[in-house]
Amino acid sequence: MFRSLVPRAAPRAIRPSAVSRSTFCAPNIYFQGRSRRGYASEAEEKDLVIIGGGVAGYVAAIKAGQSGLKVACIEKRGALGGTCLNVGCIPSKSLLNNSHLYHQILHDTKHRGIEVGEVKVNLQAMMQAKDTSVAGLTKGVEFLFKKNNVEYIKGTGAFQDEHTIAVNLIDGGETTVRGKNILIATGSEATPFPGLTIDEKKVITSTGAIAMQEVPKKMVVIGGGIIGLEMGSVWSRLGSEVTVVEFLGQIGGPGMDAEVAKQTQKILQKQGMKFKLNTKVTKGDAEGEGVTINTEAAKGGKEELLDADVVLCAIGRRPYTNGLGLENIGLETDDRGRLIIDQEYRTKIQHIRAIGDVTFGPMLAHKAEEEAVAAIEYLTKGYGHVNYGAIPSVMYTHPEVAWVGQNEQELKSAGVKYKVGSFPFSANSRAKTNLDTLGFVKMLSDAETDRILGIHIVGPNAGEMIAEGVLAIEYGASSEDVARTSHAHPTLSEAFKEAAMATYDKAIHY
Ligand SMILES: Cc1cc2nc3c(=O)[nH]c(=O)nc-3n(C[C@H](O)[C@H](O)[C@H](O)COP(=O)(O)OP(=O)(O)OC[C@H]3O[C@@H](n4cnc5c(N)ncnc54)[C@H](O)[C@@H]3O)c2cc1C
């Protein structure tokens, strides 16, 4: 576990009100005997300068403002909220929600006693609805900046030296801002597929996939991870013939429990998506009208060509530090481009920290958010807390897939002895009432102590239900603890309780 509750370094601020140059910097050699010429004015000198206004950066900025720090946040996009709000979590969930509604009206309302006339997609309006949600949320963050006295600098920041950031302003011109402490939160970008040039029209990343102007007839998704499956689902529901090519033998990435992945694949197949597992894309050609993709078995074998109107490259994301001027301060990244940090998010330059996608750990918005709060607490109080063993993952397909903790294949390979219990939604009264019974809840607990080790759900509202699992793991609950906790009837969460009962003893309703 990556938990540290003990202050490690001596000179650290205890209270925000005690902010001063000496409290926030390790013995500060940078100021000694230096001329101020060329630096920003005294008024611009901050306790904390944050580079990147994504989830990591903006949450840290608000927390720092709340803690009484003089803080500036530099963002080059022209809008706050980063990948998550602008081109990630939020727009993709808007399209997932609305394309699901459309799909449901088309295929799933008649037997509920709801008959509708002609159903059509107005893609422009669907995109508009997405843009409205995004704009509302990004403006909301701007409001929170004002409320918490965060200075928002619109531009691209680069290190001039260890305390000075040069900013190329969006509206033209340049400025510098000096910080006693600096937080790097520059996030990540889509990993390109070698040999295929991204044009965000025919060969797209998720950024193109949330902004297409028409429904492609055929779409190939390279990569069967969460982003590929979510975006593949959207366009499949809207009428595309979607084929997902995945190098591994299962969808969802290695974190997804193999049994859950198998079940989810079956469900998505029924919805119309096609899968080619254990298959690698060797090259592609986008010169013609469409795109041709060459594939073969992951272990090598006969070549197969796939034609598509649009190819979505969803093979992962990589940390983004381009143009940040790391070379000016001697900061290096590891072989995967991640900034190297210690347990308090400090780089080897003690007053420069890094959080979010640009450093280690799962690339998830809520992970970035936890780190943001902890990093500011380390700065202001000397201690912070993130439990990396209790960060949930959610895939917002229908049904949703969600998990926290370890999966069965991980426990097996670690040689951990465990108990397993599961409960299908087909035996849950609320799911039956809602005619939404696909999937199950699966719980894994330590064979000896019964402490819950992992929870894996495929089913309706799994993304909300997993919060109970996160809390259980955070508090070290046993499956018996959950089994003996009353859950309201009739709710989907009763399936969660029954899975715990099945782990600890026996389920009642199955
Ligand atoms: C399609 C998609 C769907 C996703 N869905 C989910 C989801 O459902 N749930 C979830 O938890 N996560 C999801 N994610 C992942 C999530 O978006 C990221 O984990 C999260 O945004 C990381 O936050 P961050 O602040 O570290 O980085 P980012 O959000 O990438 O923010 C970094 C910001 O820094 C800015 N920046 C970079 N360099 C500079 C510079 N030199 N100067 C000034 N500004 C700079 C960038 O413009 C950017 O706005 C999704 C991602 C994608 C692509």
Coordinates of C-alpha atoms and ligand atoms in Angstrom, one line a residue:
M1 CA 0.0 0.0 0.0
F2 CA 1.2 3.5 -0.9
R3 CA 0.2 5.1 2.3
S4 CA 2.2 7.5 4.3
L5 CA 0.9 9.2 7.4
V6 CA 4.2 10.3 8.8
P7 CA 5.9 13.5 7.8
R8 CA 9.2 12.6 6.2
A9 CA 11.0 15.8 5.8
A10 CA 11.8 18.3 8.5
P11 CA 11.0 21.8 7.3
R12 CA 7.4 21.9 6.4
A13 CA 4.5 24.2 7.0
I14 CA 2.1 23.3 9.7
R15 CA -0.6 25.9 9.1
P16 CA -1.4 27.8 5.9
S17 CA -1.3 31.0 7.9
A18 CA 2.3 30.2 8.6
V19 CA 3.1 30.4 4.8
S20 CA 6.4 31.9 4.2
R21 CA 9.3 31.3 1.9
S22 CA 11.2 29.3 4.5
T23 CA 8.3 27.1 5.6
F24 CA 7.4 25.9 2.1
C25 CA 10.8 25.3 0.7
A26 CA 13.5 23.0 1.7
P27 CA 16.5 25.1 2.7
N28 CA 16.1 27.6 0.0
I29 CA 19.2 28.1 -2.0
Y30 CA 17.3 29.5 -4.9
F31 CA 16.7 32.9 -3.4
Q32 CA 20.1 33.3 -1.9
G33 CA 22.1 36.0 -3.5
R34 CA 20.0 36.0 -6.7
S35 CA 19.0 39.1 -8.6
R36 CA 15.2 39.4 -9.0
R37 CA 15.6 40.9 -12.5
G38 CA 14.0 38.9 -15.2
Y39 CA 11.6 37.2 -12.8
A40 CA 7.9 38.0 -12.3
S41 CA 7.1 40.9 -9.9
E42 CA 6.8 40.2 -6.2
A43 CA 3.0 40.4 -6.6
E44 CA 3.2 37.4 -9.0
E45 CA 5.2 35.2 -6.6
K46 CA 3.0 32.4 -5.4
D47 CA 3.2 29.9 -2.6
L48 CA 2.2 27.4 -5.3
V49 CA 2.2 27.4 -9.1
I50 CA 0.3 24.6 -10.8
I51 CA 1.0 23.6 -14.4
G52 CA -2.1 22.0 -15.9
G53 CA -5.8 22.7 -15.1
G54 CA -7.1 19.2 -15.4
V55 CA -8.7 17.2 -12.6
A56 CA -5.4 16.9 -10.8
G57 CA -4.4 20.5 -11.3
Y58 CA -7.8 22.2 -10.7
V59 CA -8.6 20.2 -7.5
A60 CA -5.1 20.9 -6.1
A61 CA -5.7 24.6 -6.9
I62 CA -9.0 24.8 -5.1
K63 CA -7.7 22.8 -2.1
A64 CA -4.6 25.1 -2.0
G65 CA -6.9 28.2 -2.2
Q66 CA -9.1 26.8 0.6
S67 CA -5.9 26.2 2.7
G68 CA -5.0 29.9 2.4
L69 CA -2.1 29.5 -0.1
K70 CA -1.4 32.1 -2.8
V71 CA -1.9 29.9 -5.8
A72 CA -1.9 30.2 -9.6
C73 CA -2.9 27.5 -12.1
I74 CA -1.6 27.6 -15.7
E75 CA -3.8 25.9 -18.4
K76 CA -3.1 26.0 -22.1
R77 CA -6.4 24.5 -23.4
G78 CA -8.5 27.6 -22.9
A79 CA -10.9 25.8 -20.6
L80 CA -10.4 24.2 -17.2
G81 CA -11.1 20.5 -16.4
G82 CA -8.4 18.9 -18.6
T83 CA -9.0 15.7 -20.5
C84 CA -11.7 14.6 -18.1
L85 CA -14.1 17.4 -18.6
N86 CA -13.3 18.5 -22.1
V87 CA -12.5 15.3 -24.1
G88 CA -12.7 12.4 -21.7
C89 CA -15.0 11.2 -18.9
I90 CA -17.7 13.8 -19.3
P91 CA -18.3 14.0 -23.1
S92 CA -17.9 10.2 -23.4
K93 CA -20.5 9.6 -20.6
S94 CA -22.9 12.1 -22.3
L95 CA -22.7 10.1 -25.5
L96 CA -22.9 6.8 -23.7
N97 CA -26.0 7.9 -21.8
N98 CA -27.8 9.3 -24.8
S99 CA -26.9 6.6 -27.2
H100 CA -28.1 4.1 -24.6
L101 CA -31.4 5.9 -24.4
Y102 CA -31.8 5.8 -28.2
H103 CA -30.8 2.1 -28.3
Q104 CA -33.3 1.4 -25.5
I105 CA -36.1 3.2 -27.3
L106 CA -35.3 1.3 -30.5
H107 CA -35.0 -2.2 -29.0
D108 CA -36.3 -2.3 -25.4
T109 CA -39.4 -0.3 -24.8
K110 CA -42.1 -2.3 -26.7
H111 CA -42.2 -5.1 -24.2
R112 CA -42.4 -2.5 -21.4
G113 CA -45.6 -1.2 -22.8
I114 CA -44.2 1.8 -24.4
E115 CA -44.8 2.2 -28.1
V116 CA -43.1 5.1 -29.9
G117 CA -43.3 6.3 -33.5
E118 CA -40.3 6.8 -35.7
V119 CA -37.1 7.1 -33.8
K120 CA -34.2 9.0 -35.3
V121 CA -30.8 10.1 -34.2
N122 CA -30.1 13.8 -34.6
L123 CA -26.3 13.6 -34.2
Q124 CA -25.8 17.3 -34.2
A125 CA -28.2 17.7 -31.3
M126 CA -26.7 14.8 -29.4
M127 CA -23.3 16.5 -29.8
Q128 CA -24.8 19.8 -28.7
A129 CA -26.2 18.2 -25.6
K130 CA -22.7 16.8 -24.8
D131 CA -21.1 20.3 -25.4
T132 CA -23.6 21.9 -23.1
S133 CA -22.7 19.5 -20.3
V134 CA -19.0 20.1 -20.9
A135 CA -19.4 23.9 -21.0
G136 CA -21.5 24.0 -17.8
L137 CA -18.9 22.0 -15.9
T138 CA -15.8 23.8 -17.2
K139 CA -17.4 27.1 -16.4
G140 CA -18.3 25.7 -13.0
V141 CA -14.6 25.1 -12.3
E142 CA -13.7 28.7 -13.3
F143 CA -16.3 29.9 -10.8
L144 CA -14.7 27.7 -8.1
F145 CA -11.3 29.2 -8.9
K146 CA -12.7 32.7 -8.3
K147 CA -14.5 31.6 -5.1
N148 CA -11.2 30.2 -3.8
N149 CA -8.9 33.0 -4.9
V150 CA -7.1 30.9 -7.5
E151 CA -5.4 32.9 -10.2
Y152 CA -6.1 31.3 -13.6
I153 CA -3.4 31.9 -16.1
K154 CA -4.4 30.9 -19.7
G155 CA -1.3 29.8 -21.5
T156 CA 1.4 27.2 -21.9
G157 CA 3.9 26.9 -19.0
A158 CA 7.5 25.9 -19.3
F159 CA 10.2 25.8 -16.6
Q160 CA 12.7 28.6 -17.0
D161 CA 14.4 27.5 -13.8
E162 CA 13.4 25.6 -10.7
H163 CA 11.1 28.4 -9.4
T164 CA 10.2 30.2 -12.5
I165 CA 7.6 29.3 -15.1
A166 CA 7.5 31.1 -18.4
V167 CA 4.0 31.3 -19.8
N168 CA 3.1 31.7 -23.5
L169 CA -0.2 33.4 -23.1
I170 CA -3.2 32.2 -25.2
D171 CA -4.2 35.8 -25.9
G172 CA -0.7 36.7 -27.0
G173 CA 2.4 37.8 -25.2
E174 CA 4.4 36.1 -22.5
T175 CA 4.8 36.4 -18.8
T176 CA 6.6 34.6 -16.0
V177 CA 5.3 33.4 -12.7
R178 CA 7.4 32.5 -9.8
G179 CA 6.5 29.8 -7.3
K180 CA 7.9 28.7 -4.0
N181 CA 6.4 25.4 -4.8
I182 CA 5.4 24.0 -8.2
L183 CA 3.0 21.2 -9.0
I184 CA 3.2 19.5 -12.4
A185 CA -0.2 18.2 -13.5
T186 CA 0.1 18.1 -17.2
G187 CA -1.8 14.8 -17.7
S188 CA -1.6 12.5 -20.6
E189 CA -2.3 12.1 -24.3
A190 CA -3.5 9.2 -26.5
T191 CA -0.7 6.8 -27.5
P192 CA -0.5 6.9 -31.3
F193 CA -0.4 3.6 -33.2
P194 CA 2.9 3.3 -35.0
G195 CA 2.5 3.7 -38.8
L196 CA -1.0 5.2 -38.6
T197 CA -1.2 9.0 -38.7
I198 CA -4.0 10.4 -36.5
D199 CA -6.1 12.9 -38.5
E200 CA -9.1 12.8 -36.1
K201 CA -11.4 12.1 -39.1
K202 CA -10.6 8.7 -40.5
V203 CA -7.9 7.6 -38.0
I204 CA -9.1 8.9 -34.7
T205 CA -8.3 8.9 -31.0
S206 CA -11.0 9.1 -28.4
T207 CA -11.0 12.9 -29.0
G208 CA -12.2 12.3 -32.6
A209 CA -14.6 9.6 -31.4
I210 CA -16.5 12.1 -29.2
A211 CA -16.9 14.5 -32.1
M212 CA -17.8 12.6 -35.2
Q213 CA -20.2 14.4 -37.5
E214 CA -21.8 11.3 -39.0
V215 CA -22.2 7.7 -38.0
P216 CA -19.5 5.6 -39.8
K217 CA -20.8 2.5 -41.5
K218 CA -17.8 0.4 -40.4
M219 CA -15.5 1.2 -37.5
V220 CA -12.5 -0.8 -36.3
V221 CA -11.3 -0.2 -32.7
I222 CA -7.7 -1.0 -32.1
G223 CA -7.6 -1.9 -28.4
G224 CA -10.3 -3.6 -26.3
G225 CA -9.7 -1.6 -23.1
I226 CA -12.2 0.6 -21.4
I227 CA -12.0 3.6 -23.7
G228 CA -12.2 1.5 -26.8
L229 CA -15.2 -0.4 -25.5
E230 CA -17.0 2.7 -24.3
M231 CA -16.6 4.5 -27.6
G232 CA -17.2 1.3 -29.6
S233 CA -20.5 0.9 -27.7
V234 CA -21.6 4.5 -28.5
W235 CA -21.1 4.1 -32.3
S236 CA -22.4 0.6 -32.4
R237 CA -25.6 1.7 -30.7
L238 CA -25.9 4.5 -33.2
G239 CA -25.6 2.1 -36.1
S240 CA -22.0 1.4 -36.9
E241 CA -20.7 -2.0 -37.5
V242 CA -17.9 -2.1 -34.9
T243 CA -15.1 -4.6 -34.7
V244 CA -12.7 -4.5 -31.8
V245 CA -9.2 -5.9 -32.3
E246 CA -7.4 -6.8 -29.0
F247 CA -3.9 -8.2 -28.6
L248 CA -4.7 -9.9 -25.3
G249 CA -7.0 -12.9 -24.7
Q250 CA -9.6 -10.8 -22.9
I251 CA -11.3 -7.5 -23.2
G252 CA -11.2 -4.7 -20.5
G253 CA -7.5 -4.8 -19.8
P254 CA -5.7 -6.9 -17.3
G255 CA -7.4 -5.3 -14.3
M256 CA -10.8 -6.7 -15.2
D257 CA -11.6 -10.0 -13.7
A258 CA -11.4 -12.7 -16.4
E259 CA -14.9 -14.1 -15.6
V260 CA -16.4 -10.6 -15.7
A261 CA -14.6 -9.9 -19.0
K262 CA -16.0 -13.0 -20.6
Q263 CA -19.5 -12.3 -19.6
T264 CA -19.2 -8.7 -20.7
Q265 CA -17.9 -9.7 -24.0
K266 CA -20.9 -12.0 -24.6
I267 CA -23.3 -9.2 -23.7
L268 CA -21.6 -6.7 -26.0
Q269 CA -21.5 -9.3 -28.8
K270 CA -25.3 -9.7 -28.4
Q271 CA -25.6 -5.9 -28.8
G272 CA -23.8 -6.2 -32.1
M273 CA -20.1 -5.6 -31.5
K274 CA -17.6 -8.0 -33.0
F275 CA -14.4 -9.0 -31.3
K276 CA -11.0 -10.3 -32.5
L277 CA -9.0 -11.3 -29.4
N278 CA -5.4 -12.5 -29.4
T279 CA -5.0 -10.5 -32.5
K280 CA -2.5 -7.9 -33.4
V281 CA -2.7 -5.0 -35.9
T282 CA 0.5 -5.0 -37.8
K283 CA -0.1 -2.0 -40.0
G284 CA -2.7 0.2 -41.6
D285 CA -3.3 2.2 -44.7
A286 CA -5.4 5.3 -44.7
E287 CA -4.4 6.6 -48.2
G288 CA -7.7 5.6 -49.9
E289 CA -11.2 6.6 -49.2
G290 CA -11.4 4.4 -46.1
V291 CA -8.8 2.7 -43.9
T292 CA -7.4 -0.8 -44.3
I293 CA -6.0 -2.6 -41.3
N294 CA -3.7 -5.6 -41.5
T295 CA -4.1 -8.0 -38.6
E296 CA -2.7 -11.4 -37.6
A297 CA -2.8 -13.7 -34.6
A298 CA -0.9 -12.3 -31.7
K299 CA 1.5 -15.2 -31.8
G300 CA 1.9 -14.8 -35.6
G301 CA 0.0 -16.4 -38.4
K302 CA -2.1 -15.7 -41.5
E303 CA -2.7 -12.1 -42.3
E304 CA -6.3 -10.8 -42.4
L305 CA -7.3 -7.4 -43.8
L306 CA -10.1 -5.3 -42.2
D307 CA -11.7 -2.4 -44.0
A308 CA -13.3 0.5 -42.1
D309 CA -14.5 4.0 -42.7
V310 CA -13.0 5.0 -39.4
V311 CA -10.3 3.4 -37.2
L312 CA -10.2 4.3 -33.5
C313 CA -6.8 3.9 -31.9
A314 CA -7.4 3.1 -28.3
I315 CA -4.2 1.4 -27.3
G316 CA -3.7 3.4 -24.2
R317 CA -2.5 6.8 -23.0
R318 CA 1.0 8.2 -22.2
P319 CA 2.1 10.9 -19.8
Y320 CA 2.4 14.3 -21.4
T321 CA 5.4 16.6 -20.6
N322 CA 6.0 18.0 -24.1
G323 CA 7.4 21.6 -24.1
L324 CA 7.4 21.7 -20.3
G325 CA 11.1 22.5 -20.2
L326 CA 12.1 19.6 -17.9
E327 CA 15.5 19.7 -19.5
N328 CA 16.0 23.3 -18.0
I329 CA 15.8 21.9 -14.5
G330 CA 17.3 18.5 -15.0
L331 CA 14.1 16.5 -14.4
E332 CA 13.8 13.2 -16.2
T333 CA 11.0 10.8 -16.8
D334 CA 11.1 7.0 -16.7
D335 CA 11.0 4.7 -19.7
R336 CA 7.2 5.2 -19.9
G337 CA 7.4 8.9 -19.8
R338 CA 6.2 9.2 -16.2
L339 CA 7.7 11.8 -13.8
I340 CA 9.4 10.0 -11.0
I341 CA 8.1 11.0 -7.5
D342 CA 8.4 9.9 -3.9
Q343 CA 5.5 9.0 -1.5
E344 CA 4.8 12.7 -1.0
Y345 CA 4.6 13.4 -4.8
R346 CA 7.9 15.2 -4.7
T347 CA 10.3 14.9 -7.7
K348 CA 14.0 14.9 -6.9
I349 CA 13.7 18.7 -6.7
Q350 CA 11.9 18.8 -3.4
H351 CA 9.6 21.8 -4.0
I352 CA 8.4 20.4 -7.4
R353 CA 5.7 17.8 -7.1
A354 CA 3.8 15.8 -9.8
I355 CA 0.3 14.2 -9.6
G356 CA -2.3 12.7 -11.9
D357 CA -1.8 11.0 -15.3
V358 CA 1.7 12.5 -15.7
T359 CA 3.1 10.1 -13.0
F360 CA 2.6 6.6 -11.7
G361 CA -0.7 4.8 -11.0
P362 CA -4.0 4.2 -12.9
M363 CA -4.9 7.0 -15.3
L364 CA -8.2 7.8 -13.7
A365 CA -9.8 11.2 -12.8
H366 CA -10.7 10.1 -9.2
K367 CA -7.2 8.9 -8.6
A368 CA -5.9 12.3 -9.8
E369 CA -8.4 14.0 -7.5
E370 CA -7.3 12.0 -4.4
E371 CA -3.6 12.8 -5.2
A372 CA -4.4 16.5 -5.6
V373 CA -5.9 16.8 -2.1
A374 CA -3.1 14.6 -0.6
A375 CA -0.3 16.6 -2.3
I376 CA -1.7 19.9 -0.9
E377 CA -2.0 18.3 2.6
Y378 CA 1.6 17.1 2.4
L379 CA 2.5 20.7 1.5
T380 CA 0.5 22.4 4.2
K381 CA 0.4 19.8 7.0
G382 CA 3.1 17.3 6.3
Y383 CA 0.8 14.3 5.9
G384 CA -1.7 13.1 3.4
H385 CA -3.5 9.9 2.4
V386 CA -4.3 8.0 -0.7
N387 CA -5.1 4.2 -0.6
Y388 CA -4.0 2.9 -3.9
G389 CA -5.5 -0.5 -3.0
A390 CA -9.0 1.0 -3.0
I391 CA -9.3 3.0 -6.3
P392 CA -12.3 1.7 -8.3
S393 CA -12.5 1.2 -12.0
V394 CA -15.7 1.6 -14.0
M395 CA -16.6 0.9 -17.6
Y396 CA -19.8 2.8 -18.5
T397 CA -21.1 0.4 -21.1
H398 CA -24.5 -1.1 -20.7
P399 CA -24.5 -3.0 -18.4
E400 CA -21.7 -1.2 -16.6
V401 CA -18.6 -3.0 -15.3
A402 CA -17.0 -2.0 -12.1
W403 CA -14.4 -3.3 -9.8
V404 CA -12.1 -2.6 -6.8
G405 CA -9.2 -4.5 -5.3
Q406 CA -7.7 -7.6 -6.7
N407 CA -9.2 -9.9 -9.3
E408 CA -9.2 -13.7 -9.3
Q409 CA -6.3 -14.1 -11.7
E410 CA -4.2 -11.8 -9.6
L411 CA -4.9 -13.6 -6.4
K412 CA -4.1 -17.0 -8.1
S413 CA -0.8 -15.8 -9.5
A414 CA 0.1 -14.3 -6.1
G415 CA -0.7 -17.6 -4.4
V416 CA -3.3 -16.0 -2.1
K417 CA -5.9 -18.4 -0.7
Y418 CA -9.3 -16.9 -1.2
K419 CA -13.1 -17.6 -1.0
V420 CA -15.4 -16.5 -3.8
G421 CA -19.1 -15.8 -3.7
S422 CA -21.3 -14.4 -6.5
F423 CA -24.9 -13.4 -7.0
P424 CA -26.7 -13.0 -10.4
F425 CA -28.9 -10.0 -11.1
S426 CA -31.4 -12.4 -12.6
A427 CA -32.2 -13.4 -9.0
N428 CA -32.4 -9.8 -7.8
S429 CA -36.0 -8.5 -7.4
R430 CA -35.3 -4.9 -8.5
A431 CA -33.3 -6.0 -11.6
K432 CA -36.2 -8.4 -12.5
T433 CA -38.7 -5.6 -12.0
N434 CA -36.6 -3.3 -14.2
L435 CA -36.2 -6.1 -16.9
D436 CA -32.5 -5.5 -16.6
T437 CA -31.1 -8.7 -15.3
L438 CA -27.7 -9.3 -17.1
G439 CA -24.6 -9.7 -15.0
F440 CA -23.6 -10.6 -11.4
V441 CA -21.7 -9.4 -8.3
K442 CA -18.6 -11.4 -7.4
M443 CA -16.8 -11.0 -4.1
L444 CA -13.4 -12.4 -3.2
S445 CA -12.2 -12.6 0.4
D446 CA -9.2 -14.0 2.3
A447 CA -9.8 -17.7 3.0
E448 CA -8.6 -17.4 6.6
T449 CA -9.6 -13.9 7.7
D450 CA -12.6 -13.3 5.4
R451 CA -11.2 -9.8 4.7
I452 CA -12.6 -8.6 1.4
L453 CA -9.8 -8.6 -1.3
G454 CA -11.8 -7.7 -4.4
I455 CA -15.3 -6.9 -5.7
H456 CA -16.2 -7.3 -9.4
I457 CA -19.5 -6.3 -10.8
V458 CA -21.0 -6.5 -14.3
G459 CA -24.6 -5.3 -14.2
P460 CA -27.0 -2.3 -14.1
N461 CA -25.6 0.6 -12.1
A462 CA -22.4 -1.2 -11.3
G463 CA -20.5 2.1 -11.3
E464 CA -22.6 3.4 -8.4
M465 CA -22.8 0.1 -6.5
I466 CA -19.0 -0.2 -6.4
A467 CA -18.8 2.7 -4.0
E468 CA -20.0 0.3 -1.3
G469 CA -17.1 -2.1 -2.2
V470 CA -14.6 0.7 -2.1
L471 CA -15.8 1.7 1.4
A472 CA -15.7 -1.9 2.5
I473 CA -12.1 -2.3 1.3
E474 CA -11.0 1.1 2.7
Y475 CA -12.3 0.0 6.2
G476 CA -11.0 -3.5 6.0
A477 CA -14.5 -5.1 6.1
S478 CA -15.0 -8.9 5.9
S479 CA -17.7 -10.4 3.6
E480 CA -19.6 -11.3 6.8
D481 CA -19.6 -7.5 7.8
V482 CA -21.3 -6.7 4.5
A483 CA -23.6 -9.8 4.7
R484 CA -24.9 -8.7 8.1
T485 CA -25.5 -5.1 6.9
S486 CA -29.1 -4.3 6.0
H487 CA -29.7 -3.2 2.4
A488 CA -33.0 -1.6 1.3
H489 CA -35.5 -3.7 -0.6
P490 CA -36.1 -3.7 -3.5
T491 CA -32.7 -2.4 -4.6
L492 CA -30.0 -3.7 -6.9
S493 CA -27.6 -3.3 -3.9
E494 CA -29.3 -6.4 -2.4
A495 CA -27.3 -8.4 -5.0
F496 CA -24.2 -6.9 -3.4
K497 CA -25.3 -8.1 0.0
E498 CA -26.2 -11.6 -1.3
A499 CA -22.8 -11.9 -3.0
A500 CA -21.3 -11.2 0.4
M501 CA -23.6 -13.8 2.0
A502 CA -22.5 -16.3 -0.7
T503 CA -18.8 -15.6 0.1
Y504 CA -19.3 -15.8 3.9
D505 CA -22.0 -18.5 4.0
K506 CA -24.8 -19.0 1.5
A507 CA -27.0 -16.6 -0.5
I508 CA -30.7 -16.7 0.3
H509 CA -32.3 -15.9 -3.0
Y510 CA -30.1 -18.1 -5.3
Ligands
LIG1 C1 -12.2 9.2 -23.6 C2 -11.8 9.2 -22.2 C3 -12.7 8.8 -21.2 C4 -12.3 8.8 -19.9 N1 -13.2 8.4 -19.0 C5 -12.9 8.4 -17.7 C6 -13.8 8.0 -16.7 O1 -15.0 7.7 -17.0 N2 -13.4 8.0 -15.4 C7 -12.1 8.3 -15.0 O2 -11.8 8.3 -13.9 N3 -11.2 8.7 -16.0 C8 -11.5 8.7 -17.3 N4 -10.6 9.1 -18.2 C9 -9.3 9.4 -17.7 C10 -9.2 10.9 -17.1 O3 -9.7 11.8 -18.1 C11 -7.8 11.2 -16.7 O4 -7.3 10.2 -15.8 C12 -7.8 12.6 -16.0 O5 -8.2 13.6 -16.9 C13 -6.3 12.9 -15.6 O6 -6.3 14.2 -15.0 P1 -5.0 15.0 -15.1 O7 -5.3 16.3 -14.4 O8 -3.8 14.3 -14.5 O9 -4.6 15.2 -16.6 P2 -5.5 16.0 -17.7 O10 -6.9 15.9 -17.5 O11 -4.9 15.4 -19.0 O12 -5.1 17.5 -17.6 C14 -3.9 18.0 -17.9 C15 -4.0 19.4 -18.4 O13 -2.7 20.0 -18.4 C16 -2.7 20.9 -19.5 N5 -1.3 21.1 -19.9 C17 -0.4 20.2 -20.4 N6 0.8 20.8 -20.5 C18 0.7 22.1 -20.2 C19 1.5 23.2 -20.1 N7 2.8 23.0 -20.5 N8 1.1 24.3 -19.7 C20 -0.2 24.5 -19.4 N9 -1.1 23.5 -19.4 C21 -0.7 22.3 -19.8 C22 -3.5 20.2 -20.6 O14 -4.0 21.1 -21.6 C23 -4.6 19.5 -19.8 O15 -5.8 20.3 -19.7 C24 -11.0 9.2 -19.5 C25 -10.1 9.6 -20.5 C26 -10.5 9.6 -21.8 C27 -9.5 10.0 -22.9

